[in-house]
Amino acid sequence: MIEDRIYAASSILVIGAHAFDAEVIAGPLAAAAVKRGAAVTFLHLTMGEQGHPCLIPQHYCAQKDEEAGRAAARLGVTSRSLGLRDAFLPSNDETALEVCDVIRELKPEIVITHWHGSWHKDHRAAAHLTQTGVFFAALPTIASDHAAHTPQLLLFGENWEDDDGFRPEHLVDVSDGFEAWTEAVKEYELARGLSSFPYVDYYSALYRLRGCLRGTRHAQAFAAASHSWNAGSGLFSPPFGKEASR
Ligand SMILES: [Zn+2]
């Protein structure tokens, strides 16, 4: 069961296009995993600095950086950013190699990112960059400061902007991470009325809805990568059962 694999992990990496995306894709799950002893990192590819109606991007970037830090502290996760440009997130191999470096450095068993079916170009880019970053991270012929690494599981989280074709294949009990999440997202002005979209209402109801179907108080939904991609991305790992002999 995917839930057991997630909560058995010692390291989880959540990659979001903008600060606040990782928090909604996997915030309650992150808090629940931290309680079980995992080290969880949120990698914000951009800070989402173009999203304020009054502040210039430079000022809003500084604000979101502080908000992300406070939210991470509430969840018990580590927050870091690649500092790329909001609304112009490059969907290319060069940027995927930056993601690869983070994956190799942190060596997560679980990687979580956006579902690719999104109206938002940065979210589509984040999904592509993560999948390509995982692929690059496994290739031993790509030299970097860190050894090649293959995560055990790549999952795509649920985000209101990424609903094109998203199927909630796996429901994960996040009940004991929900309270920390409600405190964490309030650290963002985005969740306190800056946006016309009622984020807190939407995600609180969504996690409860998924919990109704999971049979728990709260749950989060995830889609998995295809079987062929999972098999192919592991090509450079030791053959099953051979790890001990290498
Ligand atoms: Zn976003």
Coordinates of N, CA and C and ligand atoms in Angstrom, one line a residue:
M1 N 0.9 -1.2 0.0 CA 0.0 0.0 0.0 C 0.9 1.3 0.0
I2 N 0.5 2.2 -0.8 CA 1.3 3.4 -1.0 C 1.5 4.2 0.3
E3 N 0.4 4.2 1.1 CA 0.4 4.9 2.4 C 1.5 4.3 3.3
D4 N 1.6 3.0 3.4 CA 2.6 2.4 4.2 C 4.0 2.7 3.7
R5 N 4.2 2.8 2.4 CA 5.5 3.1 1.8 C 5.9 4.6 2.1
I6 N 4.9 5.5 2.0 CA 5.2 6.9 2.3 C 5.6 7.0 3.8
Y7 N 4.9 6.4 4.7 CA 5.1 6.6 6.1 C 6.3 5.8 6.6
A8 N 6.8 4.9 5.8 CA 8.1 4.2 6.1 C 9.3 4.9 5.7
A9 N 9.1 6.0 4.9 CA 10.2 6.7 4.3 C 11.0 7.5 5.3
S10 N 12.3 7.6 5.2 CA 13.0 8.5 6.1 C 13.3 9.9 5.5
S11 N 13.1 10.0 4.1 CA 13.3 11.2 3.5 C 12.3 11.4 2.4
I12 N 11.6 12.5 2.4 CA 10.5 12.9 1.4 C 10.8 14.3 0.8
L13 N 10.7 14.4 -0.5 CA 10.9 15.7 -1.2 C 9.7 16.0 -1.9
V14 N 9.2 17.3 -1.6 CA 8.0 17.8 -2.3 C 8.4 19.0 -3.1
I15 N 8.1 18.9 -4.4 CA 8.6 20.0 -5.3 C 7.4 20.7 -5.9
G16 N 7.3 22.0 -5.6 CA 6.2 22.9 -6.0 C 6.7 24.0 -6.9
A17 N 5.8 24.4 -7.8 CA 6.2 25.5 -8.7 C 6.4 26.8 -8.0
H18 N 5.5 27.1 -7.1 CA 5.5 28.4 -6.3 C 5.5 28.1 -4.8
A19 N 6.1 28.9 -4.0 CA 5.9 28.7 -2.6 C 4.4 28.8 -2.3
F20 N 3.9 27.8 -1.5 CA 2.5 27.6 -1.2 C 1.9 26.4 -2.0
D21 N 2.6 26.0 -3.1 CA 2.1 24.8 -3.8 C 2.4 23.5 -3.1
A22 N 3.7 23.4 -2.6 CA 4.0 22.2 -1.9 C 3.2 22.0 -0.7
E23 N 2.8 23.2 -0.1 CA 2.0 23.1 1.2 C 0.6 22.6 0.9
V24 N 0.0 22.8 -0.3 CA -1.3 22.3 -0.5 C -1.2 20.9 -1.1
I25 N -0.2 20.6 -1.9 CA -0.1 19.3 -2.5 C 0.2 18.2 -1.5
A26 N 1.0 18.6 -0.5 CA 1.4 17.6 0.5 C 1.7 18.1 1.9
G27 N 1.1 19.2 2.2 CA 1.3 19.8 3.6 C 0.9 18.9 4.7
P28 N -0.4 18.5 4.7 CA -0.8 17.7 5.8 C 0.0 16.3 5.9
L29 N 0.2 15.8 4.7 CA 1.0 14.6 4.6 C 2.4 14.8 5.2
A30 N 3.0 15.9 4.9 CA 4.4 16.2 5.4 C 4.4 16.3 6.9
A31 N 3.4 17.0 7.5 CA 3.4 17.1 8.9 C 3.2 15.7 9.6
A32 N 2.3 14.9 8.9 CA 2.1 13.5 9.5 C 3.4 12.7 9.3
A33 N 4.1 12.8 8.2 CA 5.3 12.0 8.0 C 6.4 12.5 9.0
V34 N 6.5 13.8 9.3 CA 7.5 14.3 10.2 C 7.2 13.6 11.6
K35 N 5.9 13.5 12.0 CA 5.6 12.9 13.3 C 6.1 11.5 13.3
R36 N 6.2 10.8 12.2 CA 6.6 9.4 12.1 C 8.1 9.3 11.9
G37 N 8.8 10.5 12.0 CA 10.3 10.5 12.0 C 10.9 10.8 10.6
A38 N 10.2 11.1 9.6 CA 10.7 11.4 8.3 C 11.3 12.8 8.3
A39 N 12.3 13.0 7.4 CA 12.8 14.4 7.1 C 12.2 14.8 5.8
V40 N 11.4 15.9 5.8 CA 10.7 16.3 4.7 C 11.2 17.7 4.2
T41 N 11.5 17.8 2.9 CA 11.9 19.0 2.3 C 10.9 19.5 1.3
F42 N 10.6 20.8 1.4 CA 9.8 21.5 0.3 C 10.8 22.2 -0.5
L43 N 10.8 21.9 -1.8 CA 11.6 22.7 -2.8 C 10.7 23.5 -3.6
H44 N 10.8 24.9 -3.4 CA 10.0 25.8 -4.1 C 10.8 26.3 -5.4
L45 N 10.3 25.9 -6.5 CA 11.1 26.2 -7.7 C 11.2 27.7 -7.9
T46 N 10.0 28.4 -7.7 CA 10.0 29.9 -7.6 C 9.3 30.3 -6.4
M47 N 9.4 31.5 -6.0 CA 8.7 31.9 -4.8 C 7.3 32.4 -5.1
G48 N 6.9 32.5 -6.4 CA 5.6 32.9 -6.7 C 5.5 34.4 -6.5
E49 N 6.5 35.1 -6.8 CA 6.6 36.5 -6.5 C 5.8 37.5 -7.4
Q50 N 5.2 37.0 -8.4 CA 4.4 37.8 -9.3 C 3.0 37.9 -8.9
G51 N 2.6 37.3 -7.8 CA 1.2 37.1 -7.5 C 0.6 38.1 -6.5
H52 N 1.2 39.2 -6.3 CA 0.6 40.2 -5.4 C 0.1 41.4 -6.2
P53 N -1.1 41.8 -5.9 CA -1.7 42.9 -6.7 C -1.1 44.3 -6.4
C54 N -0.4 44.4 -5.3 CA 0.2 45.8 -4.9 C 1.7 45.8 -4.9
L55 N 2.3 44.7 -4.3 CA 3.7 44.7 -4.1 C 4.5 44.4 -5.4
I56 N 5.6 45.0 -5.5 CA 6.5 44.7 -6.6 C 7.1 43.3 -6.4
P57 N 7.4 42.5 -7.4 CA 7.9 41.1 -7.2 C 9.0 41.0 -6.2
Q58 N 10.0 42.0 -6.2 CA 11.1 41.9 -5.3 C 10.7 41.9 -3.9
H59 N 9.7 42.7 -3.6 CA 9.2 42.8 -2.2 C 8.3 41.6 -1.8
Y60 N 7.5 41.2 -2.8 CA 6.6 40.1 -2.5 C 7.5 38.8 -2.3
C61 N 8.6 38.7 -3.1 CA 9.5 37.6 -3.0 C 10.0 37.5 -1.6
A62 N 10.5 38.6 -1.0 CA 11.0 38.6 0.3 C 9.9 38.2 1.3
Q63 N 8.7 38.7 1.1 CA 7.6 38.3 2.0 C 7.3 36.8 2.0
K64 N 7.2 36.3 0.7 CA 6.9 34.9 0.6 C 8.0 34.0 1.1
D65 N 9.2 34.5 1.0 CA 10.4 33.7 1.6 C 10.2 33.6 3.1
E66 N 9.8 34.7 3.8 CA 9.5 34.6 5.2 C 8.3 33.8 5.5
E67 N 7.3 33.9 4.8 CA 6.1 33.1 5.0 C 6.4 31.6 4.8
A68 N 7.2 31.3 3.8 CA 7.5 29.9 3.6 C 8.3 29.3 4.7
G69 N 9.2 30.1 5.3 CA 10.0 29.7 6.4 C 9.1 29.4 7.7
R70 N 8.2 30.3 7.9 CA 7.3 30.1 9.1 C 6.4 29.0 8.9
A71 N 5.9 28.8 7.7 CA 5.0 27.7 7.4 C 5.8 26.3 7.5
A72 N 7.0 26.3 7.1 CA 7.8 25.1 7.2 C 8.0 24.8 8.7
A73 N 8.3 25.8 9.5 CA 8.5 25.5 10.9 C 7.3 24.9 11.5
R74 N 6.1 25.4 11.1 CA 4.8 24.8 11.7 C 4.7 23.4 11.3
L75 N 5.1 23.0 10.1 CA 4.9 21.7 9.6 C 6.1 20.7 10.1
G76 N 7.2 21.3 10.4 CA 8.4 20.6 10.8 C 9.2 20.1 9.6
V77 N 9.1 20.9 8.5 CA 9.8 20.5 7.3 C 10.9 21.5 7.1
T78 N 11.8 21.2 6.1 CA 12.8 22.1 5.7 C 12.3 22.8 4.4
S79 N 12.5 24.1 4.3 CA 12.1 24.8 3.0 C 13.3 25.3 2.3
R80 N 13.3 25.1 1.0 CA 14.4 25.7 0.2 C 13.8 26.1 -1.2
S81 N 14.6 27.0 -1.9 CA 14.1 27.4 -3.2 C 15.2 27.4 -4.2
L82 N 14.8 27.2 -5.5 CA 15.8 27.4 -6.5 C 15.9 28.8 -7.0
G83 N 14.9 29.6 -6.6 CA 15.0 31.1 -6.9 C 14.7 31.4 -8.4
L84 N 14.0 30.5 -9.0 CA 13.7 30.8 -10.5 C 12.6 31.8 -10.6
R85 N 12.4 32.3 -11.8 CA 11.5 33.4 -12.0 C 10.0 32.9 -12.2
D86 N 9.2 33.4 -11.3 CA 7.8 33.1 -11.3 C 7.2 33.5 -12.7
A87 N 6.3 32.7 -13.2 CA 5.6 32.9 -14.5 C 6.5 32.6 -15.7
F88 N 7.8 32.4 -15.4 CA 8.7 32.1 -16.5 C 9.6 30.9 -16.2
L89 N 9.0 29.9 -15.4 CA 9.8 28.8 -15.0 C 10.2 28.0 -16.2
P90 N 11.5 27.8 -16.4 CA 12.0 27.2 -17.7 C 11.7 25.7 -17.6
S91 N 11.1 25.1 -18.7 CA 10.9 23.7 -18.7 C 12.0 23.1 -19.6
N92 N 13.2 23.1 -19.1 CA 14.3 22.6 -20.0 C 15.3 21.7 -19.2
D93 N 16.2 21.1 -19.9 CA 17.1 20.1 -19.3 C 18.0 20.8 -18.3
E94 N 18.5 22.0 -18.6 CA 19.4 22.7 -17.7 C 18.7 22.8 -16.3
T95 N 17.5 23.2 -16.3 CA 16.8 23.4 -15.0 C 16.5 22.0 -14.3
A96 N 16.2 21.0 -15.1 CA 16.0 19.7 -14.6 C 17.2 19.2 -13.9
L97 N 18.4 19.6 -14.4 CA 19.7 19.1 -13.8 C 19.8 19.8 -12.4
E98 N 19.3 21.0 -12.2 CA 19.3 21.6 -10.9 C 18.4 20.8 -9.9
V99 N 17.3 20.4 -10.4 CA 16.4 19.5 -9.6 C 17.1 18.2 -9.3
C100 N 17.7 17.6 -10.3 CA 18.5 16.4 -10.2 C 19.5 16.5 -9.0
D101 N 20.2 17.6 -9.0 CA 21.2 17.8 -7.9 C 20.6 17.8 -6.5
V102 N 19.4 18.4 -6.4 CA 18.7 18.4 -5.1 C 18.3 17.0 -4.7
I103 N 17.8 16.2 -5.7 CA 17.4 14.9 -5.5 C 18.6 14.0 -5.1
R104 N 19.7 14.2 -5.7 CA 20.9 13.4 -5.4 C 21.4 13.8 -4.0
E105 N 21.3 15.1 -3.7 CA 21.8 15.5 -2.4 C 21.0 15.0 -1.2
L106 N 19.6 15.0 -1.4 CA 18.7 14.7 -0.3 C 18.4 13.2 -0.3
K107 N 18.5 12.5 -1.4 CA 18.3 11.1 -1.5 C 16.9 10.7 -1.0
P108 N 15.9 11.3 -1.4 CA 14.5 11.0 -0.9 C 14.0 9.6 -1.4
E109 N 13.3 8.9 -0.6 CA 12.7 7.7 -1.1 C 11.4 8.0 -1.9
I110 N 10.8 9.1 -1.4 CA 9.5 9.5 -2.1 C 9.7 11.0 -2.6
V111 N 9.3 11.2 -3.9 CA 9.2 12.5 -4.4 C 7.8 12.8 -4.8
I112 N 7.3 14.0 -4.5 CA 5.9 14.4 -4.8 C 6.0 15.7 -5.5
T113 N 5.2 15.8 -6.6 CA 5.1 17.1 -7.3 C 3.7 17.3 -7.9
H114 N 3.6 18.3 -8.8 CA 2.4 18.6 -9.5 C 2.0 17.5 -10.5
W115 N 0.7 17.3 -10.7 CA 0.1 16.6 -11.8 C 0.3 17.5 -13.0
H116 N 0.7 16.9 -14.2 CA 1.0 17.7 -15.4 C -0.2 18.4 -16.0
G117 N -1.4 17.9 -15.8 CA -2.6 18.5 -16.4 C -3.0 19.7 -15.7
S118 N -2.4 20.8 -16.0 CA -2.7 22.1 -15.3 C -2.9 23.2 -16.3
W119 N -3.7 24.2 -15.9 CA -3.8 25.4 -16.8 C -2.6 26.3 -16.6
H120 N -1.9 26.1 -15.5 CA -0.8 27.0 -15.2 C 0.5 26.4 -15.8
K121 N 1.1 27.3 -16.6 CA 2.4 26.8 -17.3 C 3.5 26.5 -16.3
D122 N 3.6 27.2 -15.2 CA 4.7 26.8 -14.3 C 4.4 25.5 -13.6
H123 N 3.2 25.2 -13.4 CA 2.8 23.9 -12.8 C 3.2 22.7 -13.7
R124 N 2.8 23.0 -15.0 CA 3.2 21.9 -16.0 C 4.7 21.8 -16.1
A125 N 5.4 22.9 -16.0 CA 6.9 22.9 -16.0 C 7.4 22.1 -14.8
A126 N 6.8 22.4 -13.7 CA 7.3 21.7 -12.4 C 7.2 20.2 -12.5
A127 N 6.0 19.8 -13.1 CA 5.8 18.3 -13.2 C 6.9 17.8 -14.2
H128 N 7.1 18.4 -15.3 CA 8.1 18.0 -16.2 C 9.5 18.0 -15.6
L129 N 9.9 19.1 -15.0 CA 11.2 19.2 -14.4 C 11.5 18.1 -13.3
T130 N 10.5 17.8 -12.5 CA 10.6 16.8 -11.5 C 10.8 15.4 -12.1
Q131 N 10.0 15.1 -13.1 CA 10.1 13.8 -13.7 C 11.4 13.6 -14.4
T132 N 11.8 14.7 -15.1 CA 13.1 14.6 -15.8 C 14.3 14.6 -14.7
G133 N 14.1 15.4 -13.7 CA 15.1 15.4 -12.6 C 15.3 14.1 -12.0
V134 N 14.2 13.4 -11.7 CA 14.3 12.0 -11.2 C 15.0 11.1 -12.2
F135 N 14.7 11.2 -13.4 CA 15.4 10.4 -14.5 C 16.9 10.7 -14.5
F136 N 17.2 12.0 -14.6 CA 18.7 12.4 -14.6 C 19.4 11.9 -13.3
A137 N 18.7 12.0 -12.2 CA 19.3 11.6 -10.9 C 19.8 10.2 -10.9
A138 N 19.0 9.3 -11.6 CA 19.4 7.9 -11.7 C 20.5 7.6 -12.6
L139 N 20.8 8.5 -13.5 CA 21.8 8.2 -14.6 C 23.2 8.3 -14.0
P140 N 23.9 7.2 -13.9 CA 25.3 7.3 -13.3 C 26.3 8.0 -14.2
T141 N 26.0 8.1 -15.5 CA 26.9 8.8 -16.4 C 26.8 10.3 -16.3
I142 N 25.8 10.8 -15.6 CA 25.7 12.3 -15.4 C 26.5 12.6 -14.1
A143 N 27.6 13.3 -14.2 CA 28.5 13.5 -13.1 C 28.0 14.8 -12.3
S144 N 28.0 14.7 -11.0 CA 27.7 15.8 -10.2 C 28.4 15.6 -8.8
D145 N 28.2 16.5 -7.9 CA 28.8 16.4 -6.6 C 28.3 15.3 -5.8
H146 N 27.1 14.7 -6.2 CA 26.5 13.6 -5.4 C 26.3 12.4 -6.3
A147 N 26.3 11.3 -5.6 CA 26.1 10.0 -6.4 C 24.7 9.9 -6.9
A148 N 24.6 9.0 -8.0 CA 23.3 8.8 -8.6 C 22.3 8.2 -7.5
H149 N 21.1 8.5 -7.7 CA 20.1 8.1 -6.7 C 18.7 7.9 -7.4
T150 N 18.0 6.8 -7.1 CA 16.7 6.6 -7.6 C 15.7 6.5 -6.5
P151 N 14.8 7.5 -6.4 CA 13.7 7.4 -5.4 C 12.9 6.2 -5.7
Q152 N 12.2 5.7 -4.6 CA 11.4 4.5 -4.8 C 10.0 4.8 -5.4
L153 N 9.6 6.1 -5.2 CA 8.2 6.4 -5.6 C 8.1 7.9 -6.0
L154 N 7.5 8.1 -7.2 CA 7.2 9.4 -7.7 C 5.6 9.6 -7.7
L155 N 5.1 10.6 -6.9 CA 3.7 10.8 -6.8 C 3.3 12.2 -7.3
F156 N 2.1 12.3 -7.7 CA 1.6 13.6 -8.2 C 0.4 14.0 -7.2
G157 N 0.5 15.2 -6.6 CA -0.5 15.6 -5.6 C -1.6 16.3 -6.2
E158 N -2.6 16.6 -5.4 CA -3.8 17.3 -5.9 C -3.8 18.8 -5.6
N159 N -4.0 19.5 -6.7 CA -4.0 21.0 -6.6 C -5.1 21.5 -7.5
W160 N -5.8 22.5 -7.0 CA -7.0 22.9 -7.8 C -6.7 23.4 -9.2
E161 N -5.5 23.8 -9.4 CA -5.2 24.3 -10.7 C -4.7 23.2 -11.7
D162 N -4.6 22.0 -11.1 CA -4.0 20.9 -11.9 C -5.0 19.8 -12.0
D163 N -6.2 20.1 -12.5 CA -7.3 19.2 -12.4 C -7.6 18.5 -13.8
D164 N -6.8 18.8 -14.8 CA -7.1 18.2 -16.1 C -6.6 16.8 -16.2
G165 N -7.5 15.8 -16.0 CA -7.1 14.4 -16.1 C -6.6 13.8 -14.8
F166 N -6.6 14.6 -13.7 CA -6.1 14.1 -12.4 C -7.0 13.0 -11.9
R167 N -6.5 11.9 -11.5 CA -7.3 10.8 -10.9 C -6.8 10.5 -9.5
P168 N -7.6 10.6 -8.5 CA -7.2 10.3 -7.1 C -7.0 8.8 -6.9
E169 N -5.9 8.3 -7.4 CA -5.6 6.8 -7.3 C -5.4 6.3 -5.9
H170 N -4.7 7.2 -5.1 CA -4.3 6.7 -3.8 C -4.7 7.8 -2.8
L171 N -5.4 7.3 -1.8 CA -5.8 8.2 -0.7 C -5.0 7.9 0.6
V172 N -4.3 8.9 1.1 CA -3.4 8.7 2.2 C -4.0 9.4 3.4
D173 N -4.1 8.7 4.5 CA -4.6 9.3 5.8 C -3.6 10.3 6.3
V174 N -4.1 11.6 6.4 CA -3.2 12.7 6.9 C -3.8 13.3 8.1
S175 N -4.7 12.6 8.8 CA -5.5 13.2 9.9 C -4.6 13.9 10.9
D176 N -3.5 13.3 11.3 CA -2.7 13.9 12.3 C -1.7 15.0 11.8
G177 N -1.9 15.3 10.5 CA -1.1 16.4 10.0 C -2.0 17.6 9.7
F178 N -3.3 17.5 9.8 CA -4.2 18.5 9.3 C -4.1 19.8 10.2
E179 N -4.0 19.6 11.5 CA -4.0 20.8 12.4 C -2.8 21.6 12.1
A180 N -1.6 21.0 12.0 CA -0.4 21.7 11.7 C -0.5 22.5 10.4
W181 N -1.2 21.8 9.4 CA -1.4 22.4 8.1 C -2.2 23.7 8.2
T182 N -3.3 23.6 9.0 CA -4.2 24.8 9.1 C -3.4 26.0 9.7
E183 N -2.5 25.7 10.6 CA -1.7 26.8 11.2 C -0.6 27.3 10.2
A184 N -0.1 26.3 9.4 CA 1.0 26.6 8.5 C 0.5 27.5 7.3
V185 N -0.6 27.2 6.7 CA -1.0 28.0 5.6 C -1.4 29.4 6.0
K186 N -1.8 29.6 7.2 CA -2.2 30.9 7.6 C -1.0 31.9 7.7
E187 N 0.2 31.3 7.7 CA 1.4 32.1 7.6 C 1.5 32.9 6.3
Y188 N 0.8 32.4 5.3 CA 0.8 33.1 4.0 C -0.3 34.1 3.8
E189 N 0.0 35.3 3.4 CA -1.1 36.2 3.1 C -2.0 35.7 2.0
L190 N -1.5 34.8 1.2 CA -2.3 34.2 0.1 C -3.5 33.4 0.7
A191 N -3.4 32.9 1.9 CA -4.4 32.1 2.5 C -5.3 33.0 3.5
R192 N -4.9 34.3 3.5 CA -5.7 35.2 4.5 C -6.4 36.2 3.7
G193 N -6.8 35.9 2.5 CA -7.7 36.9 1.7 C -7.0 37.6 0.6
L194 N -5.7 37.4 0.4 CA -5.1 38.1 -0.7 C -5.6 37.7 -2.1
S195 N -5.9 36.4 -2.2 CA -6.4 35.8 -3.4 C -8.0 35.8 -3.4
S196 N -8.6 35.9 -4.6 CA -10.0 35.7 -4.6 C -10.4 34.3 -4.5
F197 N -9.4 33.4 -4.6 CA -9.7 31.9 -4.5 C -9.7 31.6 -3.0
P198 N -10.7 31.0 -2.5 CA -10.8 30.6 -1.0 C -10.0 29.4 -0.7
Y199 N -8.7 29.5 -0.7 CA -7.8 28.4 -0.5 C -8.1 27.5 0.7
V200 N -8.2 28.2 1.8 CA -8.3 27.4 3.1 C -9.6 26.6 3.0
D201 N -10.7 27.3 2.6 CA -12.0 26.6 2.5 C -11.9 25.4 1.5
Y202 N -11.3 25.6 0.4 CA -11.2 24.6 -0.6 C -10.5 23.4 -0.1
Y203 N -9.3 23.6 0.4 CA -8.4 22.5 0.7 C -8.9 21.8 2.0
S204 N -9.4 22.6 2.9 CA -10.0 21.9 4.2 C -11.1 21.0 3.8
A205 N -12.0 21.5 2.9 CA -13.1 20.6 2.4 C -12.6 19.4 1.6
L206 N -11.6 19.7 0.8 CA -11.0 18.6 -0.1 C -10.4 17.5 0.8
Y207 N -9.6 17.9 1.8 CA -8.9 16.9 2.6 C -10.0 16.1 3.4
R208 N -11.1 16.8 3.8 CA -12.1 16.1 4.5 C -12.9 15.2 3.6
L209 N -13.1 15.6 2.4 CA -13.8 14.8 1.4 C -13.0 13.5 1.1
R210 N -11.7 13.7 0.9 CA -10.9 12.5 0.6 C -10.9 11.6 1.9
G211 N -10.9 12.2 3.0 CA -11.0 11.4 4.3 C -12.2 10.6 4.4
C212 N -13.4 11.2 3.9 CA -14.6 10.4 3.9 C -14.5 9.2 3.1
L213 N -13.8 9.3 2.0 CA -13.7 8.1 1.1 C -12.6 7.2 1.6
R214 N -11.6 7.7 2.3 CA -10.5 6.8 2.9 C -11.0 6.2 4.2
G215 N -12.0 6.7 4.8 CA -12.4 6.2 6.1 C -11.7 6.8 7.2
T216 N -11.1 8.0 7.0 CA -10.4 8.7 8.1 C -10.9 10.1 8.2
R217 N -10.4 10.8 9.2 CA -10.9 12.2 9.3 C -10.4 13.1 8.1
H218 N -9.2 13.0 7.8 CA -8.7 13.7 6.6 C -7.8 12.8 5.8
A219 N -7.7 13.1 4.5 CA -6.8 12.3 3.6 C -6.4 13.2 2.4
Q220 N -5.3 12.9 1.8 CA -4.9 13.5 0.6 C -4.8 12.5 -0.5
A221 N -5.1 13.0 -1.8 CA -5.1 12.1 -2.9 C -3.9 12.3 -3.8
F222 N -3.4 11.2 -4.3 CA -2.2 11.2 -5.2 C -2.4 10.3 -6.4
A223 N -1.8 10.7 -7.5 CA -1.7 9.8 -8.7 C -0.3 9.3 -8.7
A224 N -0.1 8.1 -9.3 CA 1.3 7.6 -9.4 C 1.7 7.7 -10.8
A225 N 3.0 7.6 -11.0 CA 3.6 7.6 -12.4 C 3.2 6.2 -13.0
S226 N 3.3 6.2 -14.3 CA 2.9 4.9 -15.0 C 3.8 3.8 -14.7
H227 N 3.3 2.6 -14.8 CA 4.2 1.4 -14.5 C 5.4 1.4 -15.4
S228 N 5.2 1.8 -16.7 CA 6.4 1.7 -17.6 C 7.4 2.7 -17.2
W229 N 7.0 3.9 -16.8 CA 7.9 4.9 -16.3 C 8.6 4.5 -15.1
N230 N 7.9 3.9 -14.1 CA 8.5 3.4 -12.9 C 9.6 2.3 -13.2
A231 N 9.3 1.4 -14.2 CA 10.2 0.4 -14.5 C 11.4 1.0 -15.2
G232 N 11.2 2.0 -16.1 CA 12.3 2.5 -16.9 C 13.2 3.4 -16.0
S233 N 12.6 4.2 -15.1 CA 13.4 5.1 -14.3 C 14.3 4.3 -13.4
G234 N 14.0 3.0 -13.2 CA 14.8 2.2 -12.3 C 15.8 1.4 -13.0
L235 N 16.0 1.6 -14.3 CA 16.9 0.9 -15.1 C 18.3 0.9 -14.6
F236 N 18.7 1.9 -13.9 CA 20.1 2.1 -13.5 C 20.3 1.7 -12.0
S237 N 19.2 1.2 -11.4 CA 19.4 0.7 -10.0 C 19.8 -0.8 -10.1
P238 N 20.3 -1.3 -9.1 CA 20.7 -2.7 -9.1 C 19.5 -3.6 -9.4
P239 N 19.6 -4.6 -10.1 CA 18.5 -5.6 -10.3 C 17.9 -6.0 -9.0
F240 N 16.6 -6.3 -9.0 CA 16.0 -6.7 -7.8 C 16.7 -7.9 -7.2
G241 N 17.0 -7.8 -5.9 CA 17.6 -8.9 -5.1 C 19.1 -8.9 -5.3
K242 N 19.7 -8.0 -6.1 CA 21.1 -8.0 -6.3 C 21.9 -6.9 -5.5
E243 N 21.1 -6.1 -4.8 CA 21.7 -5.0 -4.1 C 22.8 -5.4 -3.2
A244 N 22.6 -6.4 -2.4 CA 23.5 -6.9 -1.4 C 24.8 -7.3 -2.0
S245 N 24.8 -7.8 -3.2 CA 26.0 -8.4 -3.8 C 26.9 -7.4 -4.5
R246 N 26.4 -6.1 -4.6 CA 27.1 -5.1 -5.3 C 28.1 -4.4 -4.4
Ligands
ZN1 ZN 1.4 27.6 -8.1

